[in-house]
Coordinates of C-alpha atoms and ligand atoms in Angstrom, one line a residue:
Chain A
M988 CA -61.0 148.7 122.3
S989 CA -58.7 145.7 122.2
F990 CA -61.6 143.5 123.2
I991 CA -63.6 144.6 120.2
F992 CA -60.6 144.1 118.0
A993 CA -59.9 140.6 119.4
V994 CA -63.5 139.6 119.0
L995 CA -63.8 140.9 115.4
R996 CA -60.6 139.1 114.5
Q997 CA -62.2 135.8 115.7
V998 CA -65.4 136.5 113.8
F999 CA -63.5 137.2 110.7
R1000 CA -61.3 134.1 111.1
N1001 CA -64.3 131.9 111.7
F1002 CA -66.1 133.4 108.7
R1003 CA -63.1 132.8 106.5
Q1004 CA -63.0 129.1 107.6
T1005 CA -66.7 128.4 107.3
W1006 CA -68.1 130.9 104.8
V1007 CA -70.1 128.4 102.8
S1008 CA -72.2 127.2 105.7
Q1009 CA -72.4 130.8 107.1
L1010 CA -73.9 131.9 103.8
M1011 CA -76.4 129.0 103.8
T1012 CA -77.5 129.9 107.2
M1013 CA -77.9 133.6 106.3
L1014 CA -79.9 132.7 103.2
T1015 CA -82.2 130.4 105.2
V1016 CA -82.8 133.2 107.6
S1017 CA -83.5 135.7 104.8
L1018 CA -85.8 133.3 103.0
S1019 CA -87.9 132.9 106.1
V1020 CA -87.9 136.6 106.8
F1021 CA -89.1 137.0 103.2
I1022 CA -91.9 134.5 103.5
F1023 CA -93.1 136.0 106.8
A1024 CA -92.8 139.6 105.6
F1025 CA -94.6 138.8 102.4
F1026 CA -97.7 137.5 104.1
Y1027 CA -97.6 140.2 106.7
L1028 CA -97.5 142.8 103.9
V1029 CA -100.5 141.2 102.2
Y1030 CA -102.3 141.1 105.5
N1031 CA -101.5 144.8 106.2
N1032 CA -102.7 145.9 102.8
M1033 CA -105.9 143.9 103.2
L1034 CA -106.5 145.6 106.6
S1035 CA -106.2 149.0 105.0
I1036 CA -108.5 147.9 102.2
G1037 CA -110.9 146.6 104.9
D1038 CA -110.8 149.9 106.6
K1039 CA -112.0 151.6 103.4
L1040 CA -114.7 149.1 102.9
G1041 CA -115.7 149.1 106.5
Y1042 CA -116.1 152.9 106.4
D1043 CA -119.3 152.5 104.4
L1044 CA -120.6 149.5 106.1
R1045 CA -123.9 150.0 107.8
L1046 CA -126.9 147.7 108.6
I1047 CA -130.3 149.0 107.9
V1048 CA -133.1 147.5 109.9
Y1049 CA -136.5 148.2 108.4
L1050 CA -139.3 148.4 110.9
E1051 CA -143.1 147.7 110.7
E1052 CA -144.0 151.0 112.4
E1053 CA -142.4 154.0 113.8
P1054 CA -141.2 153.3 117.4
I1055 CA -142.2 155.6 120.2
P1056 CA -139.2 157.0 122.2
E1057 CA -139.6 154.4 124.9
L1058 CA -139.5 151.6 122.4
Q1059 CA -136.5 153.2 120.7
E1060 CA -134.7 153.0 124.0
Q1061 CA -135.6 149.4 124.3
L1062 CA -134.4 148.6 120.8
R1063 CA -131.2 150.5 121.4
R1064 CA -130.5 148.4 124.4
K1065 CA -131.2 145.2 122.5
I1066 CA -128.8 146.2 119.7
L1067 CA -126.0 147.1 122.2
A1068 CA -126.6 143.8 123.9
F1069 CA -125.1 142.1 120.8
D1070 CA -122.0 144.3 120.5
E1071 CA -120.8 147.8 120.9
V1072 CA -121.5 149.9 117.8
E1073 CA -120.3 153.1 116.4
D1074 CA -123.7 154.7 116.0
I1075 CA -127.5 153.9 116.1
H1076 CA -129.8 156.2 114.2
F1077 CA -133.5 156.1 114.1
V1078 CA -135.0 157.2 110.7
S1079 CA -138.6 158.2 110.9
K1080 CA -141.0 157.9 107.9
A1081 CA -140.7 161.6 107.4
E1082 CA -136.9 161.6 107.5
A1083 CA -136.8 158.7 105.0
F1084 CA -139.1 160.7 102.7
E1085 CA -136.9 163.8 103.0
R1086 CA -133.7 161.8 102.3
F1087 CA -135.3 160.1 99.3
K1088 CA -136.3 163.5 97.9
V1089 CA -132.7 164.7 98.2
Q1090 CA -131.5 161.6 96.5
L1091 CA -133.8 162.1 93.6
G1092 CA -132.7 165.6 93.1
E1093 CA -134.2 167.1 90.0
D1094 CA -136.6 164.2 89.6
Q1095 CA -138.2 164.8 93.0
D1096 CA -141.5 165.9 91.4
V1097 CA -142.4 162.2 90.9
L1098 CA -143.0 162.2 94.7
E1099 CA -145.6 164.9 94.6
D1100 CA -148.6 162.5 94.5
M1101 CA -147.2 160.2 97.1
P1102 CA -148.2 160.3 100.8
E1103 CA -145.3 161.5 103.0
D1104 CA -145.3 158.3 105.0
F1105 CA -145.1 155.6 102.2
L1106 CA -141.5 154.7 103.2
P1107 CA -141.0 152.4 106.1
P1108 CA -139.2 153.7 109.2
S1109 CA -135.8 152.2 109.9
I1110 CA -132.8 152.0 112.2
E1111 CA -129.4 152.6 110.8
V1112 CA -126.7 150.7 112.7
V1113 CA -123.1 151.6 112.0
P1114 CA -120.8 148.8 113.4
L1115 CA -117.5 149.6 114.9
K1116 CA -114.8 150.0 112.3
N1117 CA -112.8 147.0 113.2
L1118 CA -112.2 143.6 111.8
R1119 CA -114.1 141.8 114.4
S1120 CA -117.4 143.6 113.9
L1121 CA -116.9 143.2 110.1
N1122 CA -116.3 139.5 110.5
Q1123 CA -119.5 139.0 112.3
V1124 CA -121.6 141.3 110.2
K1125 CA -123.7 138.3 109.1
L1126 CA -124.4 137.1 112.6
F1127 CA -125.3 140.7 113.6
S1128 CA -127.8 141.0 110.8
E1129 CA -129.4 137.7 111.8
Y1130 CA -129.6 138.9 115.3
L1131 CA -131.2 142.2 114.2
S1132 CA -133.7 140.5 112.0
K1133 CA -135.1 138.6 115.0
L1134 CA -135.8 141.8 116.9
P1135 CA -139.6 142.3 117.3
G1136 CA -141.1 144.5 114.7
T1137 CA -138.4 144.1 112.1
I1138 CA -139.3 143.6 108.5
K1139 CA -135.9 142.9 107.1
V1140 CA -132.2 143.8 107.4
Q1141 CA -130.0 145.0 104.7
Y1142 CA -126.3 145.4 104.6
G1143 CA -123.4 145.5 102.1
Q1144 CA -122.9 142.9 99.5
D1145 CA -121.8 139.3 100.1
W1146 CA -118.3 140.0 98.9
I1147 CA -117.5 142.0 101.9
E1148 CA -118.1 138.9 103.9
R1149 CA -116.0 136.8 101.6
F1150 CA -113.3 139.4 101.8
Y1151 CA -113.1 139.1 105.5
Y1152 CA -113.0 135.3 105.4
F1153 CA -110.0 135.7 103.2
T1154 CA -108.4 138.2 105.5
R1155 CA -108.8 135.8 108.4
L1156 CA -107.2 133.1 106.3
V1157 CA -104.3 135.4 105.6
S1158 CA -103.9 136.3 109.2
I1159 CA -103.6 132.6 110.0
I1160 CA -100.9 132.3 107.3
V1161 CA -99.1 135.3 108.9
V1162 CA -99.1 133.5 112.2
L1163 CA -97.8 130.3 110.7
S1164 CA -95.1 132.0 108.8
A1165 CA -94.1 133.9 111.9
G1166 CA -93.7 130.5 113.5
L1167 CA -91.6 129.4 110.6
L1168 CA -89.4 132.5 111.0
I1169 CA -88.9 131.8 114.6
L1170 CA -88.2 128.1 114.1
T1171 CA -85.7 128.6 111.3
S1172 CA -83.8 131.5 112.8
V1173 CA -83.5 130.1 116.2
F1174 CA -82.9 126.5 115.2
M1175 CA -80.8 127.1 112.1
V1176 CA -78.5 129.5 113.9
S1177 CA -78.2 127.4 117.0
Y1178 CA -77.6 124.3 115.0
K1179 CA -75.0 126.1 112.9
I1180 CA -73.2 127.3 116.0
R1181 CA -73.4 123.9 117.6
L1182 CA -71.7 122.5 114.5
T1183 CA -69.0 125.1 114.7
I1184 CA -68.5 124.3 118.4
I1185 CA -68.0 120.7 117.6
G1186 CA -65.7 121.5 114.8
R1187 CA -63.6 123.8 117.0
K1188 CA -63.8 121.8 120.2
A1189 CA -60.1 121.5 120.6
E1190 CA -59.6 125.2 120.1
L1191 CA -62.4 126.2 122.5
E1192 CA -61.1 123.8 125.1
L1193 CA -57.7 125.3 124.8
L1194 CA -59.1 128.8 125.0
K1195 CA -60.6 127.9 128.4
L1196 CA -57.3 126.5 129.6
V1197 CA -55.3 129.5 128.7
G1198 CA -57.7 131.7 130.5
A1199 CA -60.1 133.1 127.9
T1200 CA -63.1 134.5 129.7
N1201 CA -66.5 133.3 128.8
S1202 CA -67.3 136.6 127.1
Y1203 CA -64.1 136.2 125.0
I1204 CA -65.3 132.8 123.8
R1205 CA -69.0 133.7 123.6
T1206 CA -69.0 137.2 122.0
P1207 CA -67.8 136.2 118.5
F1208 CA -70.6 133.6 118.3
L1209 CA -73.2 136.2 119.5
I1210 CA -71.9 138.6 116.9
E1211 CA -72.2 135.9 114.3
G1212 CA -75.9 135.5 115.4
I1213 CA -76.5 139.2 115.2
L1214 CA -74.9 139.3 111.7
H1215 CA -77.1 136.4 110.5
G1216 CA -80.2 138.3 111.8
L1217 CA -79.2 141.6 110.4
L1218 CA -78.0 140.5 107.0
G1219 CA -80.7 137.9 106.7
S1220 CA -83.5 140.3 107.4
T1221 CA -82.0 143.0 105.2
L1222 CA -81.7 140.6 102.3
G1223 CA -85.2 139.2 102.9
L1224 CA -86.8 142.7 103.1
T1225 CA -84.9 144.1 100.2
S1226 CA -86.0 141.2 98.0
L1227 CA -89.6 141.7 99.1
L1228 CA -89.3 145.4 98.3
G1229 CA -88.1 144.5 94.9
L1230 CA -91.0 142.1 94.4
F1231 CA -93.4 144.7 95.6
Y1232 CA -92.3 147.3 93.0
W1233 CA -92.1 144.7 90.3
I1234 CA -95.8 143.8 91.0
K1235 CA -96.8 147.4 91.2
M1236 CA -95.2 148.2 87.9
K1237 CA -96.5 145.1 86.2
F1238 CA -100.1 145.9 87.2
S1239 CA -100.0 149.6 86.9
G1240 CA -102.6 151.3 84.6
P1241 CA -106.3 150.8 84.9
G1242 CA -107.3 147.6 86.7
I1243 CA -108.7 146.1 89.8
L1244 CA -105.4 146.6 91.7
N1245 CA -105.6 150.3 91.1
I1246 CA -108.8 150.8 93.1
F1247 CA -106.7 150.6 96.2
E1248 CA -103.4 152.1 97.0
F1249 CA -101.0 149.4 98.0
S1250 CA -98.2 150.4 100.3
F1251 CA -95.0 148.8 101.6
F1252 CA -94.1 148.6 105.3
Q1253 CA -93.5 151.9 107.1
P1254 CA -90.0 152.3 108.5
P1255 CA -91.0 151.4 112.1
A1256 CA -92.4 148.0 110.8
I1257 CA -89.2 147.4 108.9
V1258 CA -87.0 148.2 111.9
M1259 CA -89.2 145.9 114.0
I1260 CA -88.9 143.0 111.6
A1261 CA -85.1 143.5 111.6
I1262 CA -84.8 143.7 115.3
V1263 CA -87.0 140.7 115.9
S1264 CA -84.9 138.7 113.4
I1265 CA -81.7 139.8 115.1
L1266 CA -83.1 138.9 118.5
L1267 CA -84.2 135.5 117.3
C1268 CA -80.8 134.7 115.8
L1269 CA -79.1 136.0 118.9
T1270 CA -81.3 133.7 121.0
G1271 CA -80.2 130.8 118.8
S1272 CA -76.5 131.4 119.2
Y1273 CA -76.9 132.3 122.8
T1274 CA -78.6 129.0 123.7
S1275 CA -76.0 126.9 121.9
M1276 CA -73.2 128.9 123.6
R1277 CA -74.7 128.7 127.0
K1278 CA -75.1 124.9 126.7
Y1279 CA -71.5 124.6 125.8
L1280 CA -70.0 127.0 128.4
R1281 CA -72.0 125.4 131.2
A1282 CA -70.8 121.9 130.3
Chain B
M992 CA -49.9 140.0 144.5
S993 CA -48.2 138.4 147.3
D994 CA -44.9 139.2 148.9
Q995 CA -42.3 137.2 147.0
S996 CA -40.1 136.0 149.8
T997 CA -42.6 134.9 152.4
N998 CA -45.8 133.9 150.6
A999 CA -46.5 130.5 149.1
M1000 CA -47.4 130.5 145.4
V1001 CA -48.6 126.9 145.6
E1002 CA -50.0 125.4 148.8
L1003 CA -51.4 121.9 149.0
I1004 CA -52.7 120.5 152.3
K1005 CA -53.6 116.8 152.5
V1006 CA -54.6 116.6 148.9
S1007 CA -55.8 113.3 147.5
K1008 CA -57.0 112.6 144.0
T1009 CA -58.8 109.4 143.1
Y1010 CA -59.9 108.8 139.5
R1011 CA -62.8 106.7 138.7
P1012 CA -63.3 103.9 139.3
N1013 CA -60.7 103.6 142.1
I1014 CA -57.4 104.8 140.9
R1015 CA -55.4 106.6 143.6
A1016 CA -53.3 109.0 141.7
L1017 CA -52.3 111.2 144.7
E1018 CA -52.6 110.5 148.4
D1019 CA -52.3 113.0 151.2
V1020 CA -50.0 115.3 149.4
S1021 CA -49.0 118.3 151.4
I1022 CA -46.5 120.7 149.9
S1023 CA -45.7 124.4 149.9
I1024 CA -43.9 126.1 147.1
R1025 CA -42.7 129.6 147.6
S1026 CA -43.1 132.3 145.1
G1027 CA -40.1 132.5 142.8
E1028 CA -39.0 128.9 143.4
M1029 CA -38.1 126.4 140.8
V1030 CA -39.0 122.8 141.6
F1031 CA -38.4 119.5 139.9
I1032 CA -40.8 116.7 140.3
T1033 CA -39.7 113.2 139.3
G1034 CA -41.3 109.9 139.6
R1035 CA -42.0 106.8 137.6
S1036 CA -44.5 106.7 134.9
G1037 CA -48.0 106.7 136.5
A1038 CA -46.7 108.1 139.8
G1039 CA -49.1 111.1 139.5
K1040 CA -46.9 114.0 138.2
T1041 CA -49.3 115.1 135.5
T1042 CA -52.2 114.8 138.0
F1043 CA -50.4 117.0 140.4
L1044 CA -49.9 119.7 137.8
K1045 CA -53.5 119.4 136.6
L1046 CA -54.7 120.1 140.1
L1047 CA -52.9 123.4 140.1
C1048 CA -54.7 124.9 137.1
K1049 CA -58.0 123.3 138.0
M1050 CA -58.1 121.0 135.1
E1051 CA -58.9 118.4 137.7
L1052 CA -60.5 118.9 141.1
P1053 CA -58.9 117.3 144.2
T1054 CA -61.0 114.5 145.7
K1055 CA -59.9 115.7 149.2
G1056 CA -57.8 118.5 150.6
L1057 CA -57.0 122.1 149.9
V1058 CA -55.3 123.5 146.8
E1059 CA -54.3 127.2 146.9
I1060 CA -52.6 129.3 144.3
D1061 CA -51.2 132.6 145.4
G1062 CA -53.4 132.4 148.5
L1063 CA -56.6 131.6 146.6
D1064 CA -58.6 128.4 147.1
I1065 CA -58.8 126.9 143.6
R1066 CA -62.2 125.3 144.4
K1067 CA -63.7 128.8 144.8
M1068 CA -62.3 130.1 141.6
Q1069 CA -64.9 130.2 138.9
G1070 CA -66.0 132.1 135.8
K1071 CA -64.0 135.3 135.3
R1072 CA -61.8 134.9 138.3
L1073 CA -60.7 131.4 137.2
S1074 CA -60.0 132.8 133.7
L1075 CA -57.9 135.6 135.1
L1076 CA -56.0 133.1 137.3
R1077 CA -55.4 130.8 134.3
Q1078 CA -54.0 133.8 132.3
Q1079 CA -51.3 133.9 135.0
I1080 CA -50.5 130.2 134.9
G1081 CA -48.6 129.0 131.9
V1082 CA -48.9 125.3 131.2
A1083 CA -46.8 123.2 128.8
Y1084 CA -48.9 120.0 128.6
Q1085 CA -47.4 116.6 128.2
D1086 CA -49.6 116.1 125.2
F1087 CA -48.9 119.6 124.0
K1088 CA -52.6 120.5 123.2
L1089 CA -51.5 122.4 120.1
L1090 CA -53.9 123.3 117.3
T1091 CA -52.4 121.3 114.5
D1092 CA -54.3 123.2 111.8
R1093 CA -52.9 126.5 112.8
T1094 CA -49.5 128.0 112.3
V1095 CA -46.9 128.0 115.0
A1096 CA -47.2 131.8 115.4
E1097 CA -51.0 131.5 115.8
N1098 CA -50.6 128.8 118.5
I1099 CA -48.3 130.9 120.5
S1100 CA -50.4 134.0 120.1
I1101 CA -53.5 132.5 121.6
A1102 CA -52.2 132.7 125.1
M1103 CA -51.6 136.4 124.7
E1104 CA -54.7 137.2 122.8
V1105 CA -57.0 136.1 125.6
S1106 CA -55.6 138.9 127.7
Y1107 CA -56.1 141.4 124.9
L1108 CA -52.4 142.2 124.3
K1109 CA -51.9 144.5 121.3
Q1110 CA -51.1 142.6 118.1
Q1111 CA -47.9 144.5 117.7
I1112 CA -46.7 143.3 121.1
V1113 CA -47.9 139.8 120.4
R1114 CA -46.1 139.6 117.1
K1115 CA -42.9 140.8 118.6
R1116 CA -43.0 138.4 121.5
V1117 CA -43.7 135.4 119.2
R1118 CA -40.6 136.2 117.2
A1119 CA -38.5 136.6 120.2
L1120 CA -39.7 133.3 121.7
L1121 CA -39.1 131.4 118.4
E1122 CA -35.7 132.9 118.2
E1123 CA -34.9 131.8 121.7
L1124 CA -36.0 128.2 121.0
D1125 CA -34.4 128.0 117.6
L1126 CA -37.6 127.8 115.7
S1127 CA -37.5 131.0 113.8
D1128 CA -37.9 129.3 110.4
K1129 CA -41.1 127.6 111.6
H1130 CA -43.0 130.8 112.3
S1131 CA -45.6 130.2 109.6
S1132 CA -45.5 126.4 109.4
M1133 CA -48.6 124.4 110.2
T1134 CA -48.0 123.1 113.7
G1135 CA -49.2 119.6 112.7
D1136 CA -46.3 119.3 110.3
L1137 CA -43.6 119.8 112.9
S1138 CA -41.5 117.1 114.5
R1139 CA -42.4 116.1 118.0
G1140 CA -39.4 117.9 119.4
E1141 CA -40.4 121.1 117.6
Q1142 CA -44.0 120.8 118.8
Q1143 CA -42.7 120.4 122.3
R1144 CA -40.9 123.7 122.1
V1145 CA -43.9 125.4 120.6
A1146 CA -46.0 124.2 123.5
L1147 CA -43.4 125.6 125.9
A1148 CA -43.3 128.9 124.0
R1149 CA -47.1 129.2 124.3
A1150 CA -46.9 128.4 128.1
V1151 CA -44.5 131.2 128.8
A1152 CA -45.7 133.7 126.2
N1153 CA -48.0 135.7 128.4
S1154 CA -45.3 136.1 131.1
P1155 CA -47.2 134.1 133.7
K1156 CA -46.2 134.2 137.4
L1157 CA -46.6 130.4 137.7
I1158 CA -45.2 128.1 135.0
L1159 CA -46.1 124.4 134.9
V1160 CA -44.0 122.3 132.6
D1161 CA -44.8 118.6 132.0
E1162 CA -41.9 116.6 130.6
P1163 CA -40.4 119.5 128.6
T1164 CA -37.4 117.6 127.2
G1165 CA -38.8 114.2 126.3
N1166 CA -38.2 114.5 122.6
L1167 CA -35.2 116.8 122.6
D1168 CA -31.5 116.5 121.9
A1169 CA -29.0 117.9 124.3
T1170 CA -28.7 121.2 122.5
S1171 CA -32.4 121.9 122.4
T1172 CA -32.7 120.7 126.0
G1173 CA -30.1 123.3 126.9
L1174 CA -32.1 126.1 125.1
V1175 CA -35.3 125.1 126.9
M1176 CA -33.6 124.9 130.3
D1177 CA -31.8 128.2 129.8
M1178 CA -35.1 129.9 129.0
L1179 CA -36.8 128.5 132.1
A1180 CA -33.9 129.5 134.2
A1181 CA -34.1 133.1 132.9
L1182 CA -37.8 133.2 133.6
N1183 CA -37.2 131.9 137.1
N1184 CA -34.5 134.6 137.6
S1185 CA -37.0 137.3 136.7
G1186 CA -39.4 136.0 139.3
A1187 CA -41.6 133.3 137.8
T1188 CA -42.4 130.3 140.0
I1189 CA -41.6 127.2 137.9
L1190 CA -42.6 123.5 138.4
I1191 CA -41.1 121.0 136.1
A1192 CA -42.3 117.3 136.0
T1193 CA -39.7 115.2 134.4
H1194 CA -38.0 111.8 134.0
D1195 CA -34.9 113.4 132.6
H1196 CA -32.3 113.4 135.4
T1197 CA -29.8 115.3 133.3
I1198 CA -31.8 118.5 133.7
Y1199 CA -31.9 118.5 137.5
R1200 CA -28.7 116.7 138.2
D1201 CA -26.4 119.7 138.0
V1202 CA -28.6 122.4 139.5
D1203 CA -29.4 123.1 143.2
H1204 CA -33.2 123.5 143.0
R1205 CA -35.6 121.6 145.1
L1206 CA -36.3 118.1 143.9
L1207 CA -39.4 116.2 144.8
E1208 CA -40.4 112.6 143.9
L1209 CA -43.8 111.1 143.6
R1210 CA -43.9 107.5 144.5
S1211 CA -47.3 105.9 143.9
G1212 CA -49.1 109.0 144.7
Q1213 CA -47.1 110.1 147.7
M1214 CA -44.7 113.1 147.7
H1215 CA -41.2 112.8 149.0
Q1216 CA -38.5 115.4 149.1
L1217 CA -35.2 114.2 147.7
R1218 CA -33.3 117.4 147.9
D1219 CA -33.8 120.8 149.5
G1220 CA -33.4 123.7 147.1
V1221 CA -31.4 126.8 147.5
M1222 CA -33.5 129.9 146.8
Q1223 CA -31.8 132.1 144.2
Ligands
ATP885 N1 -58.4 110.9 133.6 C1 -58.0 109.8 134.2 N2 -58.8 108.8 134.5 C2 -58.4 107.7 135.1 N3 -57.2 107.5 135.5 C3 -56.2 108.4 135.3 C4 -56.6 109.6 134.6 N4 -55.5 110.4 134.5 C5 -54.5 109.7 135.1 N5 -54.9 108.5 135.6 C6 -54.2 107.5 136.3 O1 -53.6 108.2 137.4 C7 -52.3 107.7 137.6 C8 -51.3 108.9 137.6 O2 -51.3 109.4 136.3 P1 -50.4 110.6 135.8 O3 -50.7 111.0 134.4 O4 -50.5 111.7 136.8 O5 -48.9 110.0 135.9 P2 -47.6 110.6 135.5 O6 -46.7 110.6 136.7 O7 -47.8 111.9 134.8 O8 -47.0 109.6 134.4 P3 -46.1 109.8 133.1 O9 -44.7 110.0 133.6 O10 -46.3 108.6 132.4 O11 -46.6 111.0 132.4 C9 -52.0 106.7 136.6 O12 -52.3 105.4 137.1 C10 -53.0 107.0 135.5 O13 -53.4 105.8 134.8
MG886 MG1 -47.5 112.7 133.0

């Protein structure tokens, strides 16, 4: 109890003496949390958009002639040799005709004069619903078009591909901004605390001489680090939430952005970001303190 | 805690201290100081008095020999154990080591805060000490603004604040007039009477002339006993 009290008194005293630089450190941390969380949020939303797009994605491989069961098995093995897939479905001429009829609905009488086998047979390949298989959909289609007996391969539009290039770009930015977050929190906080240590050298030396334990000297600095992480991430995430709602409001009504439902982080993600920021700042202050106390 | 009458509070066996590059500050010092003793150490400037005191609180390590405080080898004291030991050793440094940008009260409080004394008790003790040393009106002054003599008394107040069992005082009266010297020595005598072991390094013969405590002299690093003390 008195330990906590003694520690808090020191934290408070130190803050009163150096609040300007404390504030700067906190703002730096919150800015980097903001930048990281912003790109991470964009990335998250793109992933969920991608999920929706990917749900409809299938490659249709048109074949010269209907494969006998043995050949079907061979083709299936060849397809699986490229990558695992969600589903492989062989569509016979008859099935294609039936489907077409269903699609035409009331107009199906136009088919009356046609032979039942005028549509080519095909294989429908449904890729796994993950980013990797979507990223390589083009490669996959090239692979499939080289299978013997293939006429051509069709799949979703070009823009799906472009969308995934963009997603990959964003994921790189997320990684970079995560690096930025790590660098700024750890280095800013450890630099800040090193400065404080230098500024209070006489006092810290004296504390050692009058018998202050390492935890007595260290804990206030660690708490300072925790506070930087906590307040920094709270401020960063709150600003991002503000920006998020501002954008949502600005672009509400009919428009491209309304096709998809954008969402903010779920509570677990928010807690994770806060915890990681706190741990990073704590690491920063711990390393500075350890260096000092060892010396 | 050791038995007051028989156990040594300070035990040095064949202790030498050589500073870089080759300054022999102490040579083969062996001395035993009983718990509850008050001892004066004199010697010319540079004789090694401060060095002797620094060895006792592990501010310096001996180059050779054994230093024990209350039966504990100082070399083996580290981390938390060293901290706890230092909380029981009050030191009034020759150069004071005061925080000049803090108030007098804050300077004295530090020694008690590290052992987590209640603020209430700390405040009370600070006032009592300032009263005793005739510094009551300096309670909230910046320590850097005080005169040397006042700073010297603040340093002493901090050394004794936490009621340590061993008190090391380095030149306590250098800047003081006779009256203030009297206050300081009365305070130390009272602490000694209530059981504290006290070592005083000094040039000032007036403070040991009229008392019957043990008197040691350091002469170029070697310890000589000038007078045997009478245990009180
Ligand atoms: N850190 C140090 N590095 C090198 N030499 C030192 C150091 N500290 C003390 N000395 C030397 O050791 C010798 C003993 O010094 P010490 O301070 O113990 O003397 P003292 O008896 O306290 O003197 P004074 O009465 O002037 O305070 C001196 O020659 C001093 O120059
Ligand atoms: Mg000296």
